[in-house]
Coordinates of C-alpha atoms in Angstrom, one line a residue:
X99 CA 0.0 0.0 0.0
X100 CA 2.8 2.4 1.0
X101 CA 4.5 1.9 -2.2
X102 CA 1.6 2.1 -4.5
X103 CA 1.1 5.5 -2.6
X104 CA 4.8 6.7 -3.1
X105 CA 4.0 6.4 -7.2
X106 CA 2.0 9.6 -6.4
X107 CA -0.9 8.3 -9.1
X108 CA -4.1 7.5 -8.5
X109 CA -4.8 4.2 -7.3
X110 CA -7.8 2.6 -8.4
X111 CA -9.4 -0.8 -6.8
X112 CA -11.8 -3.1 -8.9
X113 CA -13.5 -5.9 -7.0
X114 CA -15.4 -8.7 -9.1
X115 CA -17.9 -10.9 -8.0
X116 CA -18.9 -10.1 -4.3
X117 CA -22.2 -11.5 -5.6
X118 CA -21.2 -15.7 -6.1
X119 CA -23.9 -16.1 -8.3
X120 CA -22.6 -12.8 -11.0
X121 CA -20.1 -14.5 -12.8
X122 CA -19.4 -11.6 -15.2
X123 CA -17.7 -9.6 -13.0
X124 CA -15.5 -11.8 -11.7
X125 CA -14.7 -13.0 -15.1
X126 CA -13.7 -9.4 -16.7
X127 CA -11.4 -8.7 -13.6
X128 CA -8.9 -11.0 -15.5
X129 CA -9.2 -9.9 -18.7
X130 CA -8.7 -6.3 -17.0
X131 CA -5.9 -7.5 -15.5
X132 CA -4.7 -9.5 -18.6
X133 CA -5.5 -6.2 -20.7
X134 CA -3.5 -4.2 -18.3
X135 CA -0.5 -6.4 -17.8
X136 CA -0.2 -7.8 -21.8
X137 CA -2.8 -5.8 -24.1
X138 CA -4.6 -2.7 -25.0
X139 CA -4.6 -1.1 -21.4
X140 CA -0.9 -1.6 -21.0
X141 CA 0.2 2.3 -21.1
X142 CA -2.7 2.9 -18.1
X143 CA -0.2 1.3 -15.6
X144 CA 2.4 4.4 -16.4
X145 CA -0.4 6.7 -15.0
X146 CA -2.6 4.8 -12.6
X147 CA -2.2 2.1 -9.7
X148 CA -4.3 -1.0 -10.4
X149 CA -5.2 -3.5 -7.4
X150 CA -7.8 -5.7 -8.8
X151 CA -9.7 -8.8 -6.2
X152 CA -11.4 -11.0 -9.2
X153 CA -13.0 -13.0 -6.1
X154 CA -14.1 -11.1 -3.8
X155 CA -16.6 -13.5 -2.4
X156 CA -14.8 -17.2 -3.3
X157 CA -17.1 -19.4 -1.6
X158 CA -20.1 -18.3 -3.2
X159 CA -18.4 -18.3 -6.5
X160 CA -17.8 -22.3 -6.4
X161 CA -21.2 -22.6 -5.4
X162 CA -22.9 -20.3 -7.6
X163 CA -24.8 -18.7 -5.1
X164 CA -25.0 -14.8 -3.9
X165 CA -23.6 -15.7 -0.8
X166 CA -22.3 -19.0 1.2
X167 CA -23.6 -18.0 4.0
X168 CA -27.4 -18.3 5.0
X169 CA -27.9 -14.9 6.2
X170 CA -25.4 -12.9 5.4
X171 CA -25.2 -11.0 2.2
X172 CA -21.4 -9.5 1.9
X173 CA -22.9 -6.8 0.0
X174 CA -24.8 -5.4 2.9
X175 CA -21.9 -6.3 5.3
X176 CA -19.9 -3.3 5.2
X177 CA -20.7 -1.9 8.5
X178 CA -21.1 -4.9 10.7
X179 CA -18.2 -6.6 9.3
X180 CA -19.4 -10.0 10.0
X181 CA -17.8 -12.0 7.2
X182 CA -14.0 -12.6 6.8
X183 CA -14.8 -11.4 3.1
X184 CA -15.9 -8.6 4.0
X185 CA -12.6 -7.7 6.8
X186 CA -10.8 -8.9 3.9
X187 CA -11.9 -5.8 1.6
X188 CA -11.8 -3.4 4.1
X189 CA -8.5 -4.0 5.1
X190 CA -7.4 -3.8 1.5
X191 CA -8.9 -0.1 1.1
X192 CA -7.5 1.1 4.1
X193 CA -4.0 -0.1 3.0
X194 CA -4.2 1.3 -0.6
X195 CA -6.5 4.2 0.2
X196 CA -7.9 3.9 -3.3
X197 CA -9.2 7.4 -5.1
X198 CA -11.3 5.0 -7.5
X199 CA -13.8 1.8 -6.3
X200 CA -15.5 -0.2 -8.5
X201 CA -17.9 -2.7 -7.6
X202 CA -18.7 -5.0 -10.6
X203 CA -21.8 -6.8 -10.5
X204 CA -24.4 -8.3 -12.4
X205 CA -28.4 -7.6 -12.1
X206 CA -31.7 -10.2 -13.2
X207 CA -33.0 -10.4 -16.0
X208 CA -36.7 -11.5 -15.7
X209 CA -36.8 -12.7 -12.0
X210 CA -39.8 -10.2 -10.4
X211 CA -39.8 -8.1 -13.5
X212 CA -41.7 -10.6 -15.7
X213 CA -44.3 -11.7 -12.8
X214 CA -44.4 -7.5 -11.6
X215 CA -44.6 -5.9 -14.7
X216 CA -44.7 -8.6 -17.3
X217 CA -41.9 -7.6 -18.9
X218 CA -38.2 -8.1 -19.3
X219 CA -34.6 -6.1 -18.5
X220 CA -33.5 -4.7 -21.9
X221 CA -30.6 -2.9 -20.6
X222 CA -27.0 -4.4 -21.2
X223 CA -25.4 -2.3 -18.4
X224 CA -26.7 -0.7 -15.4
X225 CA -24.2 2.1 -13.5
X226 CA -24.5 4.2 -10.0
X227 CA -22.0 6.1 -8.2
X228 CA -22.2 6.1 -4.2
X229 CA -25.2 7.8 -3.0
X230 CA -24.9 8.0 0.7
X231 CA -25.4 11.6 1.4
X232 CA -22.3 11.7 3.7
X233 CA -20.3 11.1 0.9
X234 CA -18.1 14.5 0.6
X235 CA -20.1 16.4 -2.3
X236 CA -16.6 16.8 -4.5
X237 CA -16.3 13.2 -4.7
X238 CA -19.9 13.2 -6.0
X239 CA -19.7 16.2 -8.5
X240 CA -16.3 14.6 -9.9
X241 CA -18.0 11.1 -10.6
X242 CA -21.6 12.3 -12.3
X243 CA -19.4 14.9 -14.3
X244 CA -15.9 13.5 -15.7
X245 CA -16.5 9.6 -14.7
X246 CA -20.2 8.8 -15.7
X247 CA -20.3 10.7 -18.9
X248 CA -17.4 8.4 -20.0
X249 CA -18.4 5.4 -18.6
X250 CA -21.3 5.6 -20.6
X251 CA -19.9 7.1 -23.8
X252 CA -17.8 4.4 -23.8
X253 CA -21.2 1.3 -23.3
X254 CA -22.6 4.0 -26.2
X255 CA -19.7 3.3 -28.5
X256 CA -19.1 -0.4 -28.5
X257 CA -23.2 -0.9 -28.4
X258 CA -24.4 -1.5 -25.0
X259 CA -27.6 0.1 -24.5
X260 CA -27.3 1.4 -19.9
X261 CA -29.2 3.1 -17.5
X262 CA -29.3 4.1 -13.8
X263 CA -28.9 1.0 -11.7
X264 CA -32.3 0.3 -10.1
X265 CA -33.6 -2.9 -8.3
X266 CA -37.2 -4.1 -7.6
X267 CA -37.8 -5.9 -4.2
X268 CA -39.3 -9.4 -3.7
X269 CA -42.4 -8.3 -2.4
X270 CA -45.2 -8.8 -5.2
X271 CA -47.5 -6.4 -4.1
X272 CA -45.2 -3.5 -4.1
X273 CA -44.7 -2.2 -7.3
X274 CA -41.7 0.1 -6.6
X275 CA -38.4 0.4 -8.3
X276 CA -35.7 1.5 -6.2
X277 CA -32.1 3.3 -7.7
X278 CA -29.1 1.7 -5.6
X279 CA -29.0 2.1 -2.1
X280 CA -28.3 5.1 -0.1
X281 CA -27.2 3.1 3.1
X282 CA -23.6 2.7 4.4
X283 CA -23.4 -1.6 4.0
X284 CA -23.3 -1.2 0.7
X285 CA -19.7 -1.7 -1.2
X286 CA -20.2 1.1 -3.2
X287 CA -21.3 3.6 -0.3
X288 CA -18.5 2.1 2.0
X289 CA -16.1 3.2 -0.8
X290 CA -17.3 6.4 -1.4
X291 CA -17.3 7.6 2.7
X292 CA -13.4 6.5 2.5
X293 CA -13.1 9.1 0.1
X294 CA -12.9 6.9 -3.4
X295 CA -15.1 8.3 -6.1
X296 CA -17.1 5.0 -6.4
X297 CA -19.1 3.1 -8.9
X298 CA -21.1 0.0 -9.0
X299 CA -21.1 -1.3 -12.8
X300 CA -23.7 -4.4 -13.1
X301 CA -24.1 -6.1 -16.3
X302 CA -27.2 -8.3 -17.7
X303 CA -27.2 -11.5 -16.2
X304 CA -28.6 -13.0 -13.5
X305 CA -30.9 -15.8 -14.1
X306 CA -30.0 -16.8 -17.6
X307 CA -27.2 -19.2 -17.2
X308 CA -24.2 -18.5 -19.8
X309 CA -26.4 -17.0 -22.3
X310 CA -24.5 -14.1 -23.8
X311 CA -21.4 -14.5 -21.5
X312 CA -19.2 -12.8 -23.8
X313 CA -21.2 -9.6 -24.1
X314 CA -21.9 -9.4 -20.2
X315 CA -17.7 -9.6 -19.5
X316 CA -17.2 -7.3 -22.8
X317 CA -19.7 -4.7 -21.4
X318 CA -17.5 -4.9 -17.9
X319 CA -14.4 -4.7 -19.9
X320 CA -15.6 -1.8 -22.1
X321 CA -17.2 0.6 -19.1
X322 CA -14.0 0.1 -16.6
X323 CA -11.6 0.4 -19.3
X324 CA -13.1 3.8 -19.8
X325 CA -13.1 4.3 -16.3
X326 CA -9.6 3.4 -15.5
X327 CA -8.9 6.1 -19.1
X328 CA -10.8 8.9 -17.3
X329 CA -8.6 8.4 -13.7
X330 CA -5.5 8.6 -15.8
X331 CA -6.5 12.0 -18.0
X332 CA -7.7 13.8 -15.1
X333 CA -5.0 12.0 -12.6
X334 CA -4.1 15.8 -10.6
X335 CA -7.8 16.7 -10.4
X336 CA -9.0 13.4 -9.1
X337 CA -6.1 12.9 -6.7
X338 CA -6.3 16.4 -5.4
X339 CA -10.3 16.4 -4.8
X340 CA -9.7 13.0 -2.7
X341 CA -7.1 14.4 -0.8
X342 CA -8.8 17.7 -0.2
X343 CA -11.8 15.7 0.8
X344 CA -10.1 13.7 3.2
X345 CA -8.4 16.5 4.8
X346 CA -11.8 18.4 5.2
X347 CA -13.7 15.3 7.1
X348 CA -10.9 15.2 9.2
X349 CA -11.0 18.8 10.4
X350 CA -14.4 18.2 10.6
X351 CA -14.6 15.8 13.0
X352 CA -11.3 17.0 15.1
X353 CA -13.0 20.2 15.1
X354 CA -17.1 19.9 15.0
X355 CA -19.1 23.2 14.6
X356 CA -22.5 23.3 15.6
X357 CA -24.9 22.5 13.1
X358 CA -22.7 20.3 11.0
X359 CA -24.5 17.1 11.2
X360 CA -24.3 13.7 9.9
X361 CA -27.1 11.8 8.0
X362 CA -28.0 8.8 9.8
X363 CA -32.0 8.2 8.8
X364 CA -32.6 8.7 5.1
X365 CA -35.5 9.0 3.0
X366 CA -35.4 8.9 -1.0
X367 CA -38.0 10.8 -3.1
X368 CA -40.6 8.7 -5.1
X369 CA -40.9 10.2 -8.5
X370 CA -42.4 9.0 -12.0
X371 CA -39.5 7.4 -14.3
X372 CA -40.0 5.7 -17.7
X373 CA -38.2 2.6 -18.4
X374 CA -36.5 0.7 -21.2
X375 CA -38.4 -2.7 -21.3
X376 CA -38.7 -6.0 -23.2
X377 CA -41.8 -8.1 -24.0
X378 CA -40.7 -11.3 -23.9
X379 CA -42.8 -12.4 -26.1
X380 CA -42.0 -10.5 -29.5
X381 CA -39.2 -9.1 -27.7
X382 CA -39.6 -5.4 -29.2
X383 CA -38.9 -2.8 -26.7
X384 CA -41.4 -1.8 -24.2
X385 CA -41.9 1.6 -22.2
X386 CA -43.1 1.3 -18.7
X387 CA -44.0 4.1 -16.1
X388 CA -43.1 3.0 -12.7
X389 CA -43.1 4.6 -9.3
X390 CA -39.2 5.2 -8.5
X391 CA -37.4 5.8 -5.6
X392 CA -34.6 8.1 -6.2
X393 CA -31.6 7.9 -4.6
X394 CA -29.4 10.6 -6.2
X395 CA -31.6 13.0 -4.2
X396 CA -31.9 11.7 -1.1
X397 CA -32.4 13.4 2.2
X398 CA -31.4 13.1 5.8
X399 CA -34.8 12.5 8.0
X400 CA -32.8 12.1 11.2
X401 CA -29.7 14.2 11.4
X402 CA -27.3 14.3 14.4
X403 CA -24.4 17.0 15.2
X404 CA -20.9 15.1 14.1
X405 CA -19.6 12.9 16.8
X406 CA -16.1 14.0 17.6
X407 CA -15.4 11.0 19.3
X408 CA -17.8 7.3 20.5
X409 CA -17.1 6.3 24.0
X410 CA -16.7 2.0 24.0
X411 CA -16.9 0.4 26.9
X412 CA -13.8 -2.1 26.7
X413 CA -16.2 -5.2 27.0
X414 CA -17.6 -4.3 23.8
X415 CA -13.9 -5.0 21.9
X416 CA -15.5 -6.6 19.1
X417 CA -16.9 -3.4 18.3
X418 CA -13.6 -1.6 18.7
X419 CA -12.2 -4.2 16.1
X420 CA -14.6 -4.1 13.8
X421 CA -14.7 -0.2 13.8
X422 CA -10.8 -0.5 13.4
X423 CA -11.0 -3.0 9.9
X424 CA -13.1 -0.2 8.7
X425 CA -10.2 2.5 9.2
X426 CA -11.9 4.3 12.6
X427 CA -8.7 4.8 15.0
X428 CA -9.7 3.1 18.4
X429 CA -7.5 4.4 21.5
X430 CA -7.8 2.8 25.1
X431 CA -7.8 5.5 27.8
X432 CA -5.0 5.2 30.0
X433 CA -6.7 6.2 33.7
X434 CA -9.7 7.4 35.0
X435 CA -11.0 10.5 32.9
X436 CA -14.1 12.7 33.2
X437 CA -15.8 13.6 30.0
X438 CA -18.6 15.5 29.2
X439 CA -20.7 12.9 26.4
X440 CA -24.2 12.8 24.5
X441 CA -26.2 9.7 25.0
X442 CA -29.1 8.7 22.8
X443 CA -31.0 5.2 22.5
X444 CA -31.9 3.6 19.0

């Protein structure tokens, strides 16, 4: 990490397959990495840093399945910590303090969409940046106006048709499509409050076995290849945003003014949005009107003043630990101290 830092470039880290059962992602990591070390991505490594974890979930992977574990979806682990995947990834951002995350995925295909809205996914490629509103705004305003506009110009170019991301949930009788996330457990939102400008990139796939393989990994291949392009033209502006970033949080929080808060409750808008669909019977394209939950404005419904500082009793050292695989500094008093704290009850 140290020595990836001392290049002075931007380092950028791609993780594949944190979903087992998303093969393409996992799949275009190595050609990425075959690309950058042997092909057509070759002069990138003179400008950027590449760390690339094909597998980030391994397990699930040999058994095809989102995640080996009953309960646990790595995914939405990234503020528990629970799963030695997830410690795994954290401790690999901390060391390389990436200024670009990418989280490659892949998204269904007909699963809820067919028996909700009788229709299929047309899209080849779906794309969000991190959306927590916590995330410093810089690091937002760089990826929706020099990262997304490539990444997309890019799917444009070599034919794949892309949207938003946006996900429907198993519940039948709710007819709402949700955009990404906003919550922190999320890969792409962890990311982006470490101060990486942060994408998920999800391809078409899940639910349709190997069928059009190729064109899922190309469509990866295609949209970070463009990605890892726009970190190497704009290489000062990206790495001095991060850093300014990074040094603003921390006066921040060394230095809390009143009324600078912290989103903890969110709430995301519910607006009209027309989508891009399938009938899969003639399979021509067919609009739909849904109900949309939009997380690229969302707001903060509870707000607390920034903490300076969390008070852990020392029998609660598994929360200490897990707070310290996600970068937090954890001290241990040395004596007796009186402190003046806030205490509130969830």
């Amino acid at each position: 990490g140290g020595e990836a830092k001392r290049l002075g470039r931007p380092v950028v880290v791609l993780a594949g397959l944190q979903h087992g059962n998303e093969p393409a992602g996992g799949e275009a990591m190595l050609v990425l990495a075959r690309e950058l070390a042997l092909g057509s991505l070759r002069p990138l490594l003179d400008r950027v840093t590449v760390v690339i974890i094909p597998h980030s979930n391994p397990d699930g992977g040999y058994y095809f399945r989102r995640s080996p574990y009953a309960n646990t979806d790595i995914n939405r682990d990234h503020v528990k910590v629970d799963l030695p995947e997830t410690r795994a990834l954290h401790r690999l951002v901390n060391e390389f303090e990436p200024h670009v995350f990418v989280d490659a995925h892949e998204f269904s295909v007909a699963t809820r969409w067919i028996e909700k809205f009788g229709v299929l996914q047309s899209y080849d490629l779906m794309v969000q940046y991190a959306t927590n509103p916590n995330v410093h705004p810089a690091l937002t305003a760089l990826a929706d106006g020099k990262f997304l506009g490539a990444i997309r110009g890019a799917a444009s170019g070599a034919g794949y048709s892309h949207f938003w991301y946006y996900t429907t949930s198993y519940n039948m009788k709710s007819q709402l499509v949700s955009m990404g996330g906003t919550t922190p457990d999320i890969g792409r939102n962890f990311a982006g409050l470490q101060h990486a400008v942060s994408f998920l990139i999800e391809s078409r796939g899940v639910g349709i076995g190997r069928d059009s393989f190729l064109r899922r990994v190309h469509s990866h291949v295609v949209s970070i290849g463009s990605l890892l392009q726009t970190a190497a033209d704009n290489a000062q502006e990206l790495i001095d945003t991060v850093a300014k970033a990074r040094a603003e949080t921390v006066k921040r929080g060394m230095n809390p003014q009143p009324g600078d808060t912290v989103a903890v409750r969110l709430r995301s808008p519910v607006v009209k949005q027309k989508l891009d669909m399938l009938d899969p019977v003639s399979g021509e394209l067919k609009v739909i009107e849904v109900d949309w939950s939009d997380s690229l404005n969302v707001k903060a419904e509870i707000a607390r003043q920034r903490p300076w500082a969390y008070i852990v009793p020392p029998v609660f050292h598994d929360v200490a630990e897990r707070l310290m695989v996600s970068g937090v500094e954890v001290r241990r008093l040395a004596a007796p101290v009186e402190l003046e704290v806030e205490t509130y009850q969830v």
